[in-house]
């Protein structure tokens, strides 16, 4: 992890968790406390918007069938390809990860002026070099069976599709071993705000606020 002074902030908290873990709900609880959150998932969409060079590169590599009628990327079709072919996944990551990192850095820099610390919400924090941008890591953790149940209900995917996504990411055990804080999100949703407040107070103390 880098010194946060390199991007002029006392503290950047990396918020991560597997699909269906509820990390976005936890991020919203921090936002309710006035803490900005930069969403790496949004970054991954922003860099492939119509007119962006990355979208043109994807079209040339995978074919025009991945471009929707409105000019946007067919993300579901692309996801199916890369989770079935490891080499294609590596190609896509090589293209997108540097662009996503630059976008995230710009957003972090823009968000730091008014907050004592900032959240970087990233499902692939450990799998990419994004973990180098943060000074501490908060993992939102649930059992795999609960991940599958929640993600299936939310996204309309099959349990097998969700399991493939989970299998393509770092294991739950490895994430737990790398995280500085583990947030058990198998508890009731009504407990989230109070537990996030406790973490918020810890982060303020670390940030010296």
Tab-separated table of C-alpha atoms in Angstrom:
chain	number	residue	atom	x	y	z
A	1	UNK	CA	0.000	0.000	0.000
A	2	UNK	CA	1.273	3.442	-0.892
A	3	UNK	CA	1.656	6.457	1.316
A	4	UNK	CA	-1.558	8.415	0.868
A	5	UNK	CA	0.400	11.661	0.898
A	6	UNK	CA	1.324	10.838	-2.708
A	7	UNK	CA	-2.167	11.938	-3.721
A	8	UNK	CA	-2.499	14.528	-0.985
A	9	UNK	CA	-4.893	12.833	1.409
A	10	UNK	CA	-4.553	11.533	4.973
A	11	UNK	CA	-6.548	8.383	4.359
A	12	UNK	CA	-8.046	6.400	1.473
A	13	UNK	CA	-10.099	3.379	2.518
A	14	UNK	CA	-10.378	0.568	-0.001
A	15	UNK	CA	-13.853	-0.965	0.255
A	16	UNK	CA	-14.132	-4.352	-1.419
A	17	UNK	CA	-16.134	-7.562	-1.400
A	18	UNK	CA	-17.331	-10.251	-3.753
A	19	UNK	CA	-20.445	-10.117	-5.904
A	20	UNK	CA	-23.591	-10.051	-3.760
A	21	UNK	CA	-21.683	-9.139	-0.591
A	22	UNK	CA	-23.491	-5.820	-0.182
A	23	UNK	CA	-20.483	-3.506	-0.438
A	24	UNK	CA	-22.574	-0.844	-2.191
A	25	UNK	CA	-24.976	-0.777	0.762
A	26	UNK	CA	-22.039	-0.293	3.101
A	27	UNK	CA	-20.674	2.469	0.853
A	28	UNK	CA	-24.042	4.251	1.044
A	29	UNK	CA	-23.834	4.175	4.842
A	30	UNK	CA	-20.484	5.967	4.662
A	31	UNK	CA	-21.956	8.484	2.214
A	32	UNK	CA	-24.718	9.196	4.742
A	33	UNK	CA	-21.924	10.261	7.107
A	34	UNK	CA	-20.559	12.718	4.549
A	35	UNK	CA	-17.769	10.540	3.161
A	36	UNK	CA	-17.260	10.548	-0.598
A	37	UNK	CA	-17.004	7.209	-2.403
A	38	UNK	CA	-15.300	6.652	-5.750
A	39	UNK	CA	-16.814	3.635	-7.515
A	40	UNK	CA	-14.392	1.541	-9.578
A	41	UNK	CA	-17.352	-0.234	-11.212
A	42	UNK	CA	-18.539	3.101	-12.538
A	43	UNK	CA	-15.009	3.773	-13.751
A	44	UNK	CA	-15.080	0.531	-15.733
A	45	UNK	CA	-18.207	1.778	-17.514
A	46	UNK	CA	-16.958	5.334	-18.026
A	47	UNK	CA	-13.837	4.292	-19.939
A	48	UNK	CA	-15.883	2.287	-22.489
A	49	UNK	CA	-18.617	4.830	-23.182
A	50	UNK	CA	-19.438	5.564	-26.847
A	51	UNK	CA	-16.666	7.589	-28.424
A	52	UNK	CA	-13.973	6.375	-26.027
A	53	UNK	CA	-10.864	4.756	-27.575
A	54	UNK	CA	-11.248	1.630	-25.408
A	55	UNK	CA	-14.660	0.871	-26.894
A	56	UNK	CA	-13.223	1.063	-30.402
A	57	UNK	CA	-10.428	-1.321	-29.403
A	58	UNK	CA	-12.956	-3.783	-27.964
A	59	UNK	CA	-15.036	-3.637	-31.141
A	60	UNK	CA	-11.968	-4.290	-33.301
A	61	UNK	CA	-10.838	-7.191	-31.116
A	62	UNK	CA	-14.127	-8.977	-30.394
A	63	UNK	CA	-16.235	-7.876	-33.339
A	64	UNK	CA	-19.112	-5.421	-33.976
A	65	UNK	CA	-21.646	-7.812	-32.429
A	66	UNK	CA	-20.556	-6.520	-29.013
A	67	UNK	CA	-21.827	-3.043	-29.861
A	68	UNK	CA	-25.485	-2.358	-29.119
A	69	UNK	CA	-27.830	-0.470	-31.423
A	70	UNK	CA	-27.364	2.709	-29.355
A	71	UNK	CA	-23.581	2.509	-29.773
A	72	UNK	CA	-22.924	1.255	-26.268
A	73	UNK	CA	-21.099	-1.867	-25.168
A	74	UNK	CA	-23.010	-5.108	-24.695
A	75	UNK	CA	-21.497	-5.741	-21.273
A	76	UNK	CA	-23.397	-8.980	-20.690
A	77	UNK	CA	-22.064	-10.497	-23.917
A	78	UNK	CA	-18.532	-9.352	-23.128
A	79	UNK	CA	-18.784	-10.782	-19.624
A	80	UNK	CA	-19.813	-14.156	-21.031
A	81	UNK	CA	-16.782	-14.197	-23.318
A	82	UNK	CA	-14.148	-13.278	-20.762
A	83	UNK	CA	-15.394	-15.636	-18.060
A	84	UNK	CA	-15.264	-18.491	-20.573
A	85	UNK	CA	-11.813	-17.644	-21.976
A	86	UNK	CA	-8.939	-16.714	-19.648
A	87	UNK	CA	-6.802	-15.326	-22.474
A	88	UNK	CA	-9.540	-12.930	-23.555
A	89	UNK	CA	-9.953	-11.843	-19.943
A	90	UNK	CA	-6.233	-11.019	-19.752
A	91	UNK	CA	-6.443	-9.040	-23.014
A	92	UNK	CA	-9.360	-6.981	-21.725
A	93	UNK	CA	-7.727	-6.329	-18.354
A	94	UNK	CA	-4.507	-5.212	-20.049
A	95	UNK	CA	-6.511	-2.687	-22.039
A	96	UNK	CA	-8.825	-1.405	-19.327
A	97	UNK	CA	-7.017	-1.528	-15.992
A	98	UNK	CA	-4.609	1.371	-16.686
A	99	UNK	CA	-7.487	3.507	-17.996
A	100	UNK	CA	-9.634	2.680	-14.987
A	101	UNK	CA	-6.764	3.478	-12.618
A	102	UNK	CA	-6.248	6.919	-14.197
A	103	UNK	CA	-9.984	7.668	-13.973
A	104	UNK	CA	-10.064	6.628	-10.313
A	105	UNK	CA	-7.044	8.774	-9.454
A	106	UNK	CA	-8.676	11.809	-11.032
A	107	UNK	CA	-11.885	11.238	-9.058
A	108	UNK	CA	-10.010	10.683	-5.792
A	109	UNK	CA	-8.107	13.907	-6.271
A	110	UNK	CA	-11.361	15.752	-6.976
A	111	UNK	CA	-13.074	14.323	-3.881
A	112	UNK	CA	-10.392	14.882	-1.261
A	113	UNK	CA	-10.778	18.591	-0.579
A	114	UNK	CA	-13.928	18.308	1.529
A	115	UNK	CA	-13.528	14.927	3.248
A	116	UNK	CA	-11.227	13.743	6.060
A	117	UNK	CA	-10.924	10.455	4.184
A	118	UNK	CA	-12.311	8.916	0.994
A	119	UNK	CA	-13.709	5.492	0.086
A	120	UNK	CA	-12.515	3.646	-3.012
A	121	UNK	CA	-15.215	1.068	-3.679
A	122	UNK	CA	-13.778	-1.711	-5.831
A	123	UNK	CA	-14.844	-5.352	-6.212
A	124	UNK	CA	-11.427	-6.135	-7.754
A	125	UNK	CA	-9.307	-4.147	-5.330
A	126	UNK	CA	-6.935	-7.046	-4.665
A	127	UNK	CA	-7.042	-8.506	-8.180
A	128	UNK	CA	-5.856	-5.230	-9.758
A	129	UNK	CA	-3.253	-2.653	-8.792
A	130	UNK	CA	-6.012	-0.542	-7.237
A	131	UNK	CA	-4.961	-1.807	-3.801
A	132	UNK	CA	-1.821	0.287	-4.253
A	133	UNK	CA	-3.978	3.430	-4.146
A	134	UNK	CA	-5.342	2.832	-0.635
A	135	UNK	CA	-3.919	3.002	2.857
A	136	UNK	CA	-6.272	0.504	4.500
A	137	UNK	CA	-8.763	-2.134	3.296
A	138	UNK	CA	-12.295	-2.821	4.516
A	139	UNK	CA	-13.681	-6.132	3.253
A	140	UNK	CA	-17.446	-6.666	3.172
A	141	UNK	CA	-17.740	-10.396	3.748
A	142	UNK	CA	-20.549	-12.959	3.519
A	143	UNK	CA	-20.554	-16.740	3.022
A	144	UNK	CA	-20.419	-17.866	-0.610
A	145	UNK	CA	-23.890	-19.418	-0.438
A	146	UNK	CA	-25.307	-16.051	0.596
A	147	UNK	CA	-23.387	-14.301	-2.186
A	148	UNK	CA	-25.004	-16.599	-4.735
A	149	UNK	CA	-28.474	-16.198	-3.227
A	150	UNK	CA	-28.304	-12.387	-3.174
A	151	UNK	CA	-26.663	-11.945	-6.574
A	152	UNK	CA	-29.072	-14.357	-8.262
A	153	UNK	CA	-32.081	-12.497	-6.850
A	154	UNK	CA	-30.632	-9.094	-7.759
A	155	UNK	CA	-29.243	-9.694	-11.243
A	156	UNK	CA	-31.446	-12.452	-12.610
A	157	UNK	CA	-28.419	-14.610	-13.391
A	158	UNK	CA	-28.325	-18.316	-12.699
A	159	UNK	CA	-26.470	-19.661	-9.638
A	160	UNK	CA	-23.976	-21.253	-12.037
A	161	UNK	CA	-23.196	-17.882	-13.645
A	162	UNK	CA	-22.667	-16.279	-10.252
A	163	UNK	CA	-20.443	-19.165	-9.153
A	164	UNK	CA	-18.259	-18.680	-12.245
A	165	UNK	CA	-17.823	-15.006	-11.376
A	166	UNK	CA	-16.883	-15.927	-7.804
A	167	UNK	CA	-14.434	-18.568	-9.025
A	168	UNK	CA	-12.728	-16.034	-11.311
A	169	UNK	CA	-11.997	-13.715	-8.383
A	170	UNK	CA	-9.691	-14.042	-5.401
A	171	UNK	CA	-10.972	-16.529	-2.843
A	172	UNK	CA	-12.884	-15.391	0.198
A	173	UNK	CA	-10.156	-16.763	2.467
A	174	UNK	CA	-7.404	-14.849	0.688
A	175	UNK	CA	-9.400	-11.619	0.800
A	176	UNK	CA	-9.991	-12.034	4.520
A	177	UNK	CA	-6.286	-12.584	5.120
A	178	UNK	CA	-5.357	-9.402	3.207
A	179	UNK	CA	-8.013	-7.080	4.656
A	180	UNK	CA	-7.341	-4.742	7.573
A	181	UNK	CA	-11.025	-4.676	8.584
A	182	UNK	CA	-13.696	-7.330	7.900
A	183	UNK	CA	-17.353	-6.267	7.896
A	184	UNK	CA	-19.674	-9.239	8.426
A	185	UNK	CA	-22.617	-8.431	6.168
A	186	UNK	CA	-24.552	-11.611	6.874
A	187	UNK	CA	-26.134	-9.772	9.806
A	188	UNK	CA	-29.356	-7.800	9.477
A	189	UNK	CA	-29.366	-4.697	7.292
A	190	UNK	CA	-30.646	-2.655	10.220
A	191	UNK	CA	-27.279	-3.170	11.929
A	192	UNK	CA	-25.212	-1.674	9.110
A	193	UNK	CA	-25.508	2.026	9.988
A	194	UNK	CA	-24.377	1.634	13.594
A	195	UNK	CA	-21.442	-0.595	12.679
A	196	UNK	CA	-20.364	1.726	9.869
A	197	UNK	CA	-20.486	4.614	12.343
A	198	UNK	CA	-18.019	2.746	14.571
A	199	UNK	CA	-15.669	2.258	11.629
A	200	UNK	CA	-16.132	5.890	10.616
A	201	UNK	CA	-14.982	6.995	14.047
A	202	UNK	CA	-11.906	4.752	13.786
A	203	UNK	CA	-11.069	6.132	10.345
A	204	UNK	CA	-11.459	9.707	11.590
A	205	UNK	CA	-9.015	8.921	14.374
A	206	UNK	CA	-6.504	7.484	11.896
A	207	UNK	CA	-6.940	10.535	9.675
A	208	UNK	CA	-6.344	12.769	12.670
A	209	UNK	CA	-9.751	14.449	12.429
